[in-house]
PDB file of C-alpha atoms and ligand atoms in Angstrom:
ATOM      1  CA  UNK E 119       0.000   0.000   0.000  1.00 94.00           C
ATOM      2  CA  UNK E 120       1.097   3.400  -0.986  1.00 96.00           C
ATOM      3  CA  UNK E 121       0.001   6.188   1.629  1.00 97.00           C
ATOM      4  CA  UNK E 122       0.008   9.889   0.075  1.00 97.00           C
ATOM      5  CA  UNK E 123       0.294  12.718   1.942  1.00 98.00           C
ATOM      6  CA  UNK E 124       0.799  16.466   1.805  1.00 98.00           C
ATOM      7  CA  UNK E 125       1.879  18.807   4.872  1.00 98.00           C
ATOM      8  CA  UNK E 126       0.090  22.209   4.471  1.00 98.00           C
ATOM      9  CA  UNK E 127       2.174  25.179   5.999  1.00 97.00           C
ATOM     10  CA  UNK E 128       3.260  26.958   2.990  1.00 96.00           C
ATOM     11  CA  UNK E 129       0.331  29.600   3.653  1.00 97.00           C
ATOM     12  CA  UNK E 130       0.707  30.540   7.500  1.00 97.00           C
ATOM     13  CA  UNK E 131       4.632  30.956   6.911  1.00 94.00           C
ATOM     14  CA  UNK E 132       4.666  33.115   4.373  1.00 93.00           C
ATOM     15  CA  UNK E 133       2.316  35.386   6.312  1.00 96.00           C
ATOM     16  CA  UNK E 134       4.417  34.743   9.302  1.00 93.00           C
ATOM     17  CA  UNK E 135       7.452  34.174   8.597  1.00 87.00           C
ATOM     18  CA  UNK E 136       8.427  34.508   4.743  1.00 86.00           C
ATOM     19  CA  UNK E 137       7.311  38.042   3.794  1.00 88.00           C
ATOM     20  CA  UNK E 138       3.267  37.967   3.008  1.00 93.00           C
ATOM     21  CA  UNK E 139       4.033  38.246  -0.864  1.00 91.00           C
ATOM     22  CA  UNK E 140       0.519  37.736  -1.562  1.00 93.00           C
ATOM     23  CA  UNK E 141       1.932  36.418  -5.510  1.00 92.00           C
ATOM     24  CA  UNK E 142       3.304  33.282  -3.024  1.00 92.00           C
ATOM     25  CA  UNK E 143      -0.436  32.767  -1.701  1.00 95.00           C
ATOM     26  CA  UNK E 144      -0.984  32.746  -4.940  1.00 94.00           C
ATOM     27  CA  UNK E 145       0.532  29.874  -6.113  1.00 93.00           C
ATOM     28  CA  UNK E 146       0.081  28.218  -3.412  1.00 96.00           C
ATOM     29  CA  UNK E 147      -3.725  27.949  -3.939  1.00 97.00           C
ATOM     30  CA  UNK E 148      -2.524  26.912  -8.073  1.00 95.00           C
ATOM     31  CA  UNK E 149      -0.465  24.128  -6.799  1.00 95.00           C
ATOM     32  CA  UNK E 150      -2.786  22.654  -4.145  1.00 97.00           C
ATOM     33  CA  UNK E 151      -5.442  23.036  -6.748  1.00 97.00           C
ATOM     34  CA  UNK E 152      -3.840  21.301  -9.232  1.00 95.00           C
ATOM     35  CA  UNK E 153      -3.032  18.277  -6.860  1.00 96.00           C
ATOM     36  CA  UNK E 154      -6.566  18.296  -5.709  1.00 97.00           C
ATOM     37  CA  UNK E 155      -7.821  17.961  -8.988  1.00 97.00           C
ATOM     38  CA  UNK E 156      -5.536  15.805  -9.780  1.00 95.00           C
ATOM     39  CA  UNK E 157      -6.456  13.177  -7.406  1.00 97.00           C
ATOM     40  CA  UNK E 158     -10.049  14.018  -7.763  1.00 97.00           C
ATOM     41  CA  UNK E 159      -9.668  12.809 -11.752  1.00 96.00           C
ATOM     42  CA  UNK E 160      -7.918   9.550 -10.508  1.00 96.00           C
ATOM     43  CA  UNK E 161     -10.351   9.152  -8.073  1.00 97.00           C
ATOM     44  CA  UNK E 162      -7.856   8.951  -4.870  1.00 98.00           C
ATOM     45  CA  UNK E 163      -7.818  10.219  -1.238  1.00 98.00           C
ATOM     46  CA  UNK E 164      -4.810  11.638   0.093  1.00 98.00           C
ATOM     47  CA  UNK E 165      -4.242  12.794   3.837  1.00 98.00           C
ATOM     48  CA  UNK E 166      -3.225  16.818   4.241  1.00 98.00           C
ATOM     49  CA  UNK E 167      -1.634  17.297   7.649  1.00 98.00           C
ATOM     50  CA  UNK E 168      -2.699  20.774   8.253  1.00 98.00           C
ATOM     51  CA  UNK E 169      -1.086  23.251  10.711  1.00 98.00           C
ATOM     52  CA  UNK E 170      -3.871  24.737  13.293  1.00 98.00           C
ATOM     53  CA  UNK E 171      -2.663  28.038  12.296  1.00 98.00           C
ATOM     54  CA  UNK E 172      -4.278  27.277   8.948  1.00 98.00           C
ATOM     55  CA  UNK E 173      -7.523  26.701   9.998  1.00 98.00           C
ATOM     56  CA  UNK E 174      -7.127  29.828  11.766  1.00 98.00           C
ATOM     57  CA  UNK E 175      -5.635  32.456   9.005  1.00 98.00           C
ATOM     58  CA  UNK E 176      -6.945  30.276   6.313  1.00 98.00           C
ATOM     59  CA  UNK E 177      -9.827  28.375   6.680  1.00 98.00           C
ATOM     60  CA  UNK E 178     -10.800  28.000   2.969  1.00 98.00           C
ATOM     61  CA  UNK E 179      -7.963  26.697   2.198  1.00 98.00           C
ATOM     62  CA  UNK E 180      -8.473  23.725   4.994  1.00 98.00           C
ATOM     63  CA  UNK E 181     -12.654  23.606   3.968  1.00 98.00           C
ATOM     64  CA  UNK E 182     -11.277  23.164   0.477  1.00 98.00           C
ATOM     65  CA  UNK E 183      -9.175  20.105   1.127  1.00 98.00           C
ATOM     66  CA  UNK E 184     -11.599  18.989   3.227  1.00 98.00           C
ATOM     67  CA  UNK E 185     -14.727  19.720   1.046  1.00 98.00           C
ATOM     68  CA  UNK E 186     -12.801  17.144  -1.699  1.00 98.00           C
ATOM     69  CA  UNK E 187     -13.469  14.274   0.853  1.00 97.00           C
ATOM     70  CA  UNK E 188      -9.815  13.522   1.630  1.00 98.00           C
ATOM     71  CA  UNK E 189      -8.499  12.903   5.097  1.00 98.00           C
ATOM     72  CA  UNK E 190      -6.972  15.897   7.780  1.00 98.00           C
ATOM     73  CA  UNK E 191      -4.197  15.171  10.060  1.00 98.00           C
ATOM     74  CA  UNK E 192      -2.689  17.786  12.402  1.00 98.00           C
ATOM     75  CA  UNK E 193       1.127  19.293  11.278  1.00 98.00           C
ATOM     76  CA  UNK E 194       1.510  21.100  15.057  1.00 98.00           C
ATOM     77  CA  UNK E 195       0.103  24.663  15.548  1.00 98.00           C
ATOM     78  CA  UNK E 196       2.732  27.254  14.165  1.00 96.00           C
ATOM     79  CA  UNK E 197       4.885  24.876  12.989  1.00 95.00           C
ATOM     80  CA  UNK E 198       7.742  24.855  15.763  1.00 94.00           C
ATOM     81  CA  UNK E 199       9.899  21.337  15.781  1.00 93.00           C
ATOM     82  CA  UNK E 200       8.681  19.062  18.541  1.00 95.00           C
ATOM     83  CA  UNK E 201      12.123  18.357  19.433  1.00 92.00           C
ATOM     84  CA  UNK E 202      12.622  22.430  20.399  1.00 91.00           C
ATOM     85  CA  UNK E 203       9.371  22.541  22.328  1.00 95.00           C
ATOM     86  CA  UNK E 204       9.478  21.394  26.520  1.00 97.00           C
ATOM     87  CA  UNK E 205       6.724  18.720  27.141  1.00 98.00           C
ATOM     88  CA  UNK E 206       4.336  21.705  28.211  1.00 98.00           C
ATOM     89  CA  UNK E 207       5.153  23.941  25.212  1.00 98.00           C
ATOM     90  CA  UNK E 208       3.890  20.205  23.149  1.00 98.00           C
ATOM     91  CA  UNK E 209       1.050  19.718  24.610  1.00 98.00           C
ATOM     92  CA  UNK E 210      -0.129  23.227  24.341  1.00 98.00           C
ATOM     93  CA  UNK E 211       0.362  23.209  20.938  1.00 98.00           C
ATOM     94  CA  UNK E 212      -1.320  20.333  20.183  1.00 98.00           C
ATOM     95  CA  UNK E 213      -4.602  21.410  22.400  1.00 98.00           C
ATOM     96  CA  UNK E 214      -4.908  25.131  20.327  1.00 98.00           C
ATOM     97  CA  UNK E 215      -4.019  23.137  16.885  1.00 98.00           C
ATOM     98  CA  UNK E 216      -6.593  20.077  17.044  1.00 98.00           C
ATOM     99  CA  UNK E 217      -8.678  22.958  18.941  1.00 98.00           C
ATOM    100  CA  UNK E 218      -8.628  24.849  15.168  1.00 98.00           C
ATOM    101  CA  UNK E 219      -9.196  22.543  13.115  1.00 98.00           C
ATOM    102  CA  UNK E 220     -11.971  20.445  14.857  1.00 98.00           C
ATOM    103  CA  UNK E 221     -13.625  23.774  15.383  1.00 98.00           C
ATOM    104  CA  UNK E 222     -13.445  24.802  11.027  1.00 97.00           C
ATOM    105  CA  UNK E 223     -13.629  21.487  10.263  1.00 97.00           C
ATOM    106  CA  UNK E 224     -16.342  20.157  13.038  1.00 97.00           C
ATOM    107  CA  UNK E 225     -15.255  16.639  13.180  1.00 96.00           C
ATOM    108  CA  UNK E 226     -12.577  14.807  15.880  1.00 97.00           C
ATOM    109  CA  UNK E 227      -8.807  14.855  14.132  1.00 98.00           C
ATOM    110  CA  UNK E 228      -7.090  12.116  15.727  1.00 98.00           C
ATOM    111  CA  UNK E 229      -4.173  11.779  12.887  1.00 98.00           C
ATOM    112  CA  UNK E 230      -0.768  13.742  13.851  1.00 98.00           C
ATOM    113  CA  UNK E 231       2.827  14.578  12.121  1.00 98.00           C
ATOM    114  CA  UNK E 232       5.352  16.469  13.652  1.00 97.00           C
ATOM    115  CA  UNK E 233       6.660  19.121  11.844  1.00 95.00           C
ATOM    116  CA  UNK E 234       9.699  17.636   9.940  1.00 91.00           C
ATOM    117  CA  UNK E 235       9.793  14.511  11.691  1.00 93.00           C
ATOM    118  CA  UNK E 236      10.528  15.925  14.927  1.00 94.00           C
ATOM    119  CA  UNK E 237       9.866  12.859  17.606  1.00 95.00           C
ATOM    120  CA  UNK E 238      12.975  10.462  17.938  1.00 94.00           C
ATOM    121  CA  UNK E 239      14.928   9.008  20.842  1.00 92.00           C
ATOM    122  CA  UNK E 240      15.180  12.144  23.015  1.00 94.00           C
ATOM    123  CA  UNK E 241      11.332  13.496  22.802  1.00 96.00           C
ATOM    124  CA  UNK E 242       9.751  10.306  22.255  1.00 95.00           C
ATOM    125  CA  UNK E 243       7.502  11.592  25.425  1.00 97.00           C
ATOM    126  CA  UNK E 244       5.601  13.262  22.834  1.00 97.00           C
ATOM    127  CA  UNK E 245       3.590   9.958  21.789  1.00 98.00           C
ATOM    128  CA  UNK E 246       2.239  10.245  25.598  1.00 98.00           C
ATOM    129  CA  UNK E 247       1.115  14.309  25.110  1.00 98.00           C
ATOM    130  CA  UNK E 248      -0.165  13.394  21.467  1.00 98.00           C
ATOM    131  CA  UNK E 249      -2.426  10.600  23.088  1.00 98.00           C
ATOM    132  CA  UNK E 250      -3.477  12.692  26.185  1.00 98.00           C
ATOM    133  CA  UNK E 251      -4.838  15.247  23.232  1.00 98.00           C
ATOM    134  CA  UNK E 252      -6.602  12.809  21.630  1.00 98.00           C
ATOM    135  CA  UNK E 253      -4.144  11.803  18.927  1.00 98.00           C
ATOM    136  CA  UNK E 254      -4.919   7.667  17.579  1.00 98.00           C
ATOM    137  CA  UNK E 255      -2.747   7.705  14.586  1.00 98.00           C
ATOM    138  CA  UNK E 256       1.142   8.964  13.959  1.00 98.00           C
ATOM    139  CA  UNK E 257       2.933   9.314  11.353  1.00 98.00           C
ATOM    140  CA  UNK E 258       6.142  11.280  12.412  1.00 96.00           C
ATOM    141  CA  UNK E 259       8.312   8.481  12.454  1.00 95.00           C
ATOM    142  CA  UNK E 260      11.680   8.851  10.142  1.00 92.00           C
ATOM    143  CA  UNK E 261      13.557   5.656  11.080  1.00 89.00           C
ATOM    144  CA  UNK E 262      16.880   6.934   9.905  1.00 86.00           C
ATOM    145  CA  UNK E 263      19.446   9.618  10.798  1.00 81.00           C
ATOM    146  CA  UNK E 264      18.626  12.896   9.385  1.00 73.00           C
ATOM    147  CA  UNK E 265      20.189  16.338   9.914  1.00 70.00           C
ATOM    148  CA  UNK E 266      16.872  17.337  12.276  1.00 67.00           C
ATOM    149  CA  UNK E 267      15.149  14.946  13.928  1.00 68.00           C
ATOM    150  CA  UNK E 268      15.270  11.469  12.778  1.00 85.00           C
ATOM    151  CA  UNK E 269      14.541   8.355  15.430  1.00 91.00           C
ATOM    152  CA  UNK E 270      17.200   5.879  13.483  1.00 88.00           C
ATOM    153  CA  UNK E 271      17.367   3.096  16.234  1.00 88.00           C
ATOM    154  CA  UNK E 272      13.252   3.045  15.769  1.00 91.00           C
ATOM    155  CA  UNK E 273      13.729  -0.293  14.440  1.00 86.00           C
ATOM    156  CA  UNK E 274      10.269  -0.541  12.447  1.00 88.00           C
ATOM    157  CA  UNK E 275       9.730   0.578   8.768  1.00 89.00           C
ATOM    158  CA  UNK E 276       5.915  -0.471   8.794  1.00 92.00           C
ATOM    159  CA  UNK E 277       3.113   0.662  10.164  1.00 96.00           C
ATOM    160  CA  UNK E 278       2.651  -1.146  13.631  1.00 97.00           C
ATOM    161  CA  UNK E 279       1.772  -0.005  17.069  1.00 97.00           C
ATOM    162  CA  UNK E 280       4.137   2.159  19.397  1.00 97.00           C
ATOM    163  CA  UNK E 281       3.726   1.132  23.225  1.00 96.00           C
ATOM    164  CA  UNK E 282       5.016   3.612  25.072  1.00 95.00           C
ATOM    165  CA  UNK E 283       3.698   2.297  28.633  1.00 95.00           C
ATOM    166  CA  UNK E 284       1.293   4.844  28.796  1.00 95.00           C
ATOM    167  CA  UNK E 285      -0.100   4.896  26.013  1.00 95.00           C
ATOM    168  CA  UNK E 286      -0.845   3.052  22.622  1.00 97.00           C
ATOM    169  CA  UNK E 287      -0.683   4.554  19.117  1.00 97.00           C
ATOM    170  CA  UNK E 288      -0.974   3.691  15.891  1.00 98.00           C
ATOM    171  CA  UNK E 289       2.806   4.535  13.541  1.00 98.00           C
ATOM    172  CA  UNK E 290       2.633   4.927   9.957  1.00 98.00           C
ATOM    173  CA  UNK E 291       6.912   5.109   9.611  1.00 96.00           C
ATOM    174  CA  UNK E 292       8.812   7.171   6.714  1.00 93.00           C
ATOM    175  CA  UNK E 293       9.772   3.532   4.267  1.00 90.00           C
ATOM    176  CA  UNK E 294      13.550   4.020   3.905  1.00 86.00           C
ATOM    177  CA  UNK E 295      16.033   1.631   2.063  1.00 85.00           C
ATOM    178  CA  UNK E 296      19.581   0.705   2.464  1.00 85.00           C
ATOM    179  CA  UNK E 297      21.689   2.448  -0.778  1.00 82.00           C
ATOM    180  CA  UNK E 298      25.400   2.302  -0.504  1.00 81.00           C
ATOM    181  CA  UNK E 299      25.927   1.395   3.103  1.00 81.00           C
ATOM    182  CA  UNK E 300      23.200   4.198   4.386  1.00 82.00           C
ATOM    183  CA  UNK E 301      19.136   4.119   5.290  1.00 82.00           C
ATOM    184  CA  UNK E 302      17.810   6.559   3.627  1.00 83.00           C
ATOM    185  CA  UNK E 303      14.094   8.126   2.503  1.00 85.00           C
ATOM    186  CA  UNK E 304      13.376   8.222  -0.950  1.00 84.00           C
ATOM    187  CA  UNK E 305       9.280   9.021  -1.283  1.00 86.00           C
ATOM    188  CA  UNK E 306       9.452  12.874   0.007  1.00 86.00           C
ATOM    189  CA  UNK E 307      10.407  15.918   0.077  1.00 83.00           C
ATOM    190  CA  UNK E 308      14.503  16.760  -0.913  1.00 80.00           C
ATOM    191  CA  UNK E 309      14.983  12.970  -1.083  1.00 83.00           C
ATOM    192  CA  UNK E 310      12.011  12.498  -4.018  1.00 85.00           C
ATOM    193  CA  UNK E 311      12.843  16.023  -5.612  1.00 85.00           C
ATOM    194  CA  UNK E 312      16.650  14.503  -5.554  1.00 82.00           C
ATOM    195  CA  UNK E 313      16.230  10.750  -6.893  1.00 86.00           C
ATOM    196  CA  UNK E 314      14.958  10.700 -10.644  1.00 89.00           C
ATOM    197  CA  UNK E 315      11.380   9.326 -10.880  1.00 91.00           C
ATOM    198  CA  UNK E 316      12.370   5.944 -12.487  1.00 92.00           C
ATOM    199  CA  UNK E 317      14.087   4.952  -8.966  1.00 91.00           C
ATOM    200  CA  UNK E 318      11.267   6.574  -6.953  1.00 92.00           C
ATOM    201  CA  UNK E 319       8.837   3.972  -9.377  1.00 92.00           C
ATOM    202  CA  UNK E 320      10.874   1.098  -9.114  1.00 93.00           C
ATOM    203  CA  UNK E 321      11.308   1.456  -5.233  1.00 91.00           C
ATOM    204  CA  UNK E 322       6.969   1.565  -5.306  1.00 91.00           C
ATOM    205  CA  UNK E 323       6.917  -1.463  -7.149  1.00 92.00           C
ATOM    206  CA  UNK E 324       8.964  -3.298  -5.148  1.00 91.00           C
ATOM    207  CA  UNK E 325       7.911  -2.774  -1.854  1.00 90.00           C
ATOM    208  CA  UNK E 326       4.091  -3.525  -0.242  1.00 90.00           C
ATOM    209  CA  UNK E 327       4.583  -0.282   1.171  1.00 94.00           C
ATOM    210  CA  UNK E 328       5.649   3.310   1.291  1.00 95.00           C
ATOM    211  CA  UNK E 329       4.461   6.484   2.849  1.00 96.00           C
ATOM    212  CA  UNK E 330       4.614   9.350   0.511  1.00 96.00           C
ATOM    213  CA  UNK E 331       4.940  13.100   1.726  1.00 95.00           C
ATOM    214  CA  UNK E 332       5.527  16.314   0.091  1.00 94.00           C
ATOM    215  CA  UNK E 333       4.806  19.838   1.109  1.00 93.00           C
ATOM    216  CA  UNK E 334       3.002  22.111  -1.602  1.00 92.00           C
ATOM    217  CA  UNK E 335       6.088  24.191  -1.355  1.00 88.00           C
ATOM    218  CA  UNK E 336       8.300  21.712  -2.898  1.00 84.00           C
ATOM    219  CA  UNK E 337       6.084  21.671  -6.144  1.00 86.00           C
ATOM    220  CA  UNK E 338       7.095  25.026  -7.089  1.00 85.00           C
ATOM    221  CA  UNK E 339       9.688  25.939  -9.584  1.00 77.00           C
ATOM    222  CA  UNK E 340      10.939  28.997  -8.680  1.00 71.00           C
ATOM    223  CA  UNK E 341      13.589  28.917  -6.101  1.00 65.00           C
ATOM    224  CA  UNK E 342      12.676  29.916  -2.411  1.00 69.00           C
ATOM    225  CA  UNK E 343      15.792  32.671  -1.257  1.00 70.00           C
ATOM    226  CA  UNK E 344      18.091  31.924   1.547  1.00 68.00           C
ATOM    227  CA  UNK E 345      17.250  33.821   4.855  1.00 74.00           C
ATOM    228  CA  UNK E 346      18.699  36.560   6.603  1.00 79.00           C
ATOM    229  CA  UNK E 347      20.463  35.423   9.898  1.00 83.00           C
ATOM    230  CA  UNK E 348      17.589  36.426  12.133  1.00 83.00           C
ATOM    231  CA  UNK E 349      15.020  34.811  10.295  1.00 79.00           C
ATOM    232  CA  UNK E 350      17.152  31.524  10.614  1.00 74.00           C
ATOM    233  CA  UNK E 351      17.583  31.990  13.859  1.00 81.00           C
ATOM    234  CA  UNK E 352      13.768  32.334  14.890  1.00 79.00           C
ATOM    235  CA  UNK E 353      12.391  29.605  12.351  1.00 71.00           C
ATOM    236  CA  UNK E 354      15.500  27.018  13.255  1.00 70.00           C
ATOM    237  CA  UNK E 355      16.368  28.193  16.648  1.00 75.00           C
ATOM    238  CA  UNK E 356      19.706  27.218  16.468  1.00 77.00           C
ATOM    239  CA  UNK E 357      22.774  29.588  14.947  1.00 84.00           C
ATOM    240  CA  UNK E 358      22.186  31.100  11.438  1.00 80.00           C
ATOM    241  CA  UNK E 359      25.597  30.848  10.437  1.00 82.00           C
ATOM    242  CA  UNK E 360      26.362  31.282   6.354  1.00 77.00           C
ATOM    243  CA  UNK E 361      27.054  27.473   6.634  1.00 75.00           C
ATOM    244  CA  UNK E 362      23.538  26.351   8.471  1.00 75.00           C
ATOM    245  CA  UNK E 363      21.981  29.058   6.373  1.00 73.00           C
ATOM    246  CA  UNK E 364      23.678  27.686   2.782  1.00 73.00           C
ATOM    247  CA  UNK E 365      23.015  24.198   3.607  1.00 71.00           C
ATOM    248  CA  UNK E 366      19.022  24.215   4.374  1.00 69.00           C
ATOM    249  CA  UNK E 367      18.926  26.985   0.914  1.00 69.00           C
ATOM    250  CA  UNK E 368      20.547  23.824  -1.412  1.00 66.00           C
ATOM    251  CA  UNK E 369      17.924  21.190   0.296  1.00 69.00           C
ATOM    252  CA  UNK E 370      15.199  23.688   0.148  1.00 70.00           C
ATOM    253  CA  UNK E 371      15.752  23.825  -3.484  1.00 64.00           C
ATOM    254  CA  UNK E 372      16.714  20.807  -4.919  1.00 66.00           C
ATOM    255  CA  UNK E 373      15.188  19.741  -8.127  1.00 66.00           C
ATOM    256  CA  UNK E 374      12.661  21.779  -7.526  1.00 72.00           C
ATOM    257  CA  UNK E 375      12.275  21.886 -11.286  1.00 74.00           C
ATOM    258  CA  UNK E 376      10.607  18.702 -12.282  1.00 84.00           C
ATOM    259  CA  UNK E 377       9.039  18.247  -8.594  1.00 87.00           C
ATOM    260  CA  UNK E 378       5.307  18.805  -9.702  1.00 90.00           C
ATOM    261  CA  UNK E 379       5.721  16.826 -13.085  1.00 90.00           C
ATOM    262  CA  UNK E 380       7.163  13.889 -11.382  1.00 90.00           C
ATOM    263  CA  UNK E 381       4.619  14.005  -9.066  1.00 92.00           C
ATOM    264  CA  UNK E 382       1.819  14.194 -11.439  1.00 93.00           C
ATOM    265  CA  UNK E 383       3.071  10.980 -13.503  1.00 92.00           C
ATOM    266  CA  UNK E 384       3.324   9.116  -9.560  1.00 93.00           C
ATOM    267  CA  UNK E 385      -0.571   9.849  -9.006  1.00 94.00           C
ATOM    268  CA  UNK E 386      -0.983   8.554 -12.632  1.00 93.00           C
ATOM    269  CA  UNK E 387       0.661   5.800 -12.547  1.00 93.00           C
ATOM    270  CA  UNK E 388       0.035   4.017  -8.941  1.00 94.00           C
ATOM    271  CA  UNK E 389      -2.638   3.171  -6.533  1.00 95.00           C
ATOM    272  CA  UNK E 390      -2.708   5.987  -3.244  1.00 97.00           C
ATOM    273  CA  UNK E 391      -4.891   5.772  -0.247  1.00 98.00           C
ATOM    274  CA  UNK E 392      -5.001   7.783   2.677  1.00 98.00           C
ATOM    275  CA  UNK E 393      -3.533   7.301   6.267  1.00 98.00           C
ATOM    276  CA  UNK E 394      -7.569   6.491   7.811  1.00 97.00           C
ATOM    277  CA  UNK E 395      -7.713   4.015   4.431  1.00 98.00           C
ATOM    278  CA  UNK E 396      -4.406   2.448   5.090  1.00 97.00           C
ATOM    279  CA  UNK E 397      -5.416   1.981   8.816  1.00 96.00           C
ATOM    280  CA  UNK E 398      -8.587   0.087   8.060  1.00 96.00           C
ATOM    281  CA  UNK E 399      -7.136  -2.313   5.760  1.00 95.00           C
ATOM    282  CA  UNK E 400      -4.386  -3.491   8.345  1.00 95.00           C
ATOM    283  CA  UNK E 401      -5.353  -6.462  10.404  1.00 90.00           C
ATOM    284  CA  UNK E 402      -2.331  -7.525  12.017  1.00 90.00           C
ATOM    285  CA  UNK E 403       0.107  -4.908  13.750  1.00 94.00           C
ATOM    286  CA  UNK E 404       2.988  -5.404  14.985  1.00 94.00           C
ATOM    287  CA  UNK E 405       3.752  -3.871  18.331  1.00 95.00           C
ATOM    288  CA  UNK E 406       6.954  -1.807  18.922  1.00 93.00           C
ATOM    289  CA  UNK E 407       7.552  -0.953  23.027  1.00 94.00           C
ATOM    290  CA  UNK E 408       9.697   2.265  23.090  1.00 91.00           C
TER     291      UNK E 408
HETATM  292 ZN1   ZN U1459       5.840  20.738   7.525  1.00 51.39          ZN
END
């Protein structure tokens, strides 16, 4: 089984963070559009992790994505890395996000991912927060090391059930492989814009399954710029030196070029179901004690 899904951010950033350009908003709604018609033609559901600051600044664009019938999941409130947040900082966050979004949406979400992958060895205590919230379903799992975040020593690359002796949830892991001597990702963000789509294919046709995930900003063509050192420093929170700064401006922008064509043949040319699909057609899970 092939799970897609899309983070939604882009929106709330730029108006916080990136500027306001409203011709970024823009696109944004063009891209997400596209997607969402897209999947609508192949007749697939996809899940959108949405930020509760979206439902807040942006509620059509949530009501959209939801209006199409596909799946919400919560990305975090403003988008602050679980791993820089103390256990009370999480758990607020996760009360005013789901708090958004159930109220725009007015349904339960009970399907979570931490903004780029943020739970590993060191915050795992956030699986016991995301459950006190009301969170069933996870999918912020990256089983590998990675320059932020990352939980390599996971040691699960299916879904299965984390017990964390509090609490149960269901894990929908980042599928990695083993390519000269390293685990790495291949079916998101820099790692799909990176690898050309014939290796992204035959990795989908090998495998029973792979969790897909993109952000609406890596669809874009034109280049995102680098920020200044104070921007860094208050998205990042850690030093915005011209190295830190140089090395997340090359990942941000990695064959951004093809991105959204490559995509576009994937949802052509394979099956996709959502995370809430994918969990009802799993009988047997496997139970992982962390
Ligand atoms: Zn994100």
């Amino acid at each position: 089984m092939n799970i897609l899904t899309f983070d939604i951010e882009e929106w709330y950033l730029e108006r916080h963070v990136n500027g306001n350009r409203s011709k970024k908003f823009k696109e944004y709604d063009y891209y997400l559009g596209r997607i969402l018609d897209l999947l609508d033609e192949r007749g697939l559901k996809a899940t959108f992790f949405c930020l509760g600051g979206m439902a807040k600044d942006f509620p059509e664009v949530v009501l959209k994505i939801a209006g199409n019938g596909h799946h919400i999941g919560c990305h975090s409130n403003r988008h602050v890395w679980l791993n820089k947040m103390t256990p009370e900082e999480v758990m607020e966050d996760t009360r005013i996000a789901l708090d958004q979004l159930e109220q725009r949406l007015g349904q339960k979400v009970v399907s979570y991912r931490a903004p780029a992958f943020s739970i590993g060895q060191k915050n795992k205590w956030a699986f016991d927060i995301l459950a006190e919230c009301g969170i069933t379903s996870d999918a912020s799992i990256f089983p590998a090391k990675r320059d932020f975040g990352g939980f390599p020593n996971f040691g699960c690359h299916r879904p299965c059930i984390i017990d964390t002796g509090n609490c149960l949830i269901k894990e929908f892991p980042i599928q990695t492989i083993h390519l000269l001597g390293r685990e790495i990702a291949y079916s998101g963000g820099g790692y799909f814009r990176f690898f050309p789509l014939w290796f992204t294919q035959r990795e989908l046709n090998r495998s029973d399954y792979a969790m897909l995930y993109f952000h609406i900003g890596d669809l874009i063509p034109e280049e995102s710029r680098m920020r200044t050192k104070e921007e860094y420093e208050e998205y990042f929170r850690e030093p915005g030196t011209l190295f830190n700064r140089t090395k997340r401006y090359v990942k941000a922008n990695l064959g951004k070029k093809h991105a959204y064509a490559k995509l576009g043949s994937l949802i052509r040319n394979h099956e996709f179901v959502s995370l809430s699909e994918a969990e009802e057609t799993i009988s047997e899970w496997n139970t992982i004690h962390i």
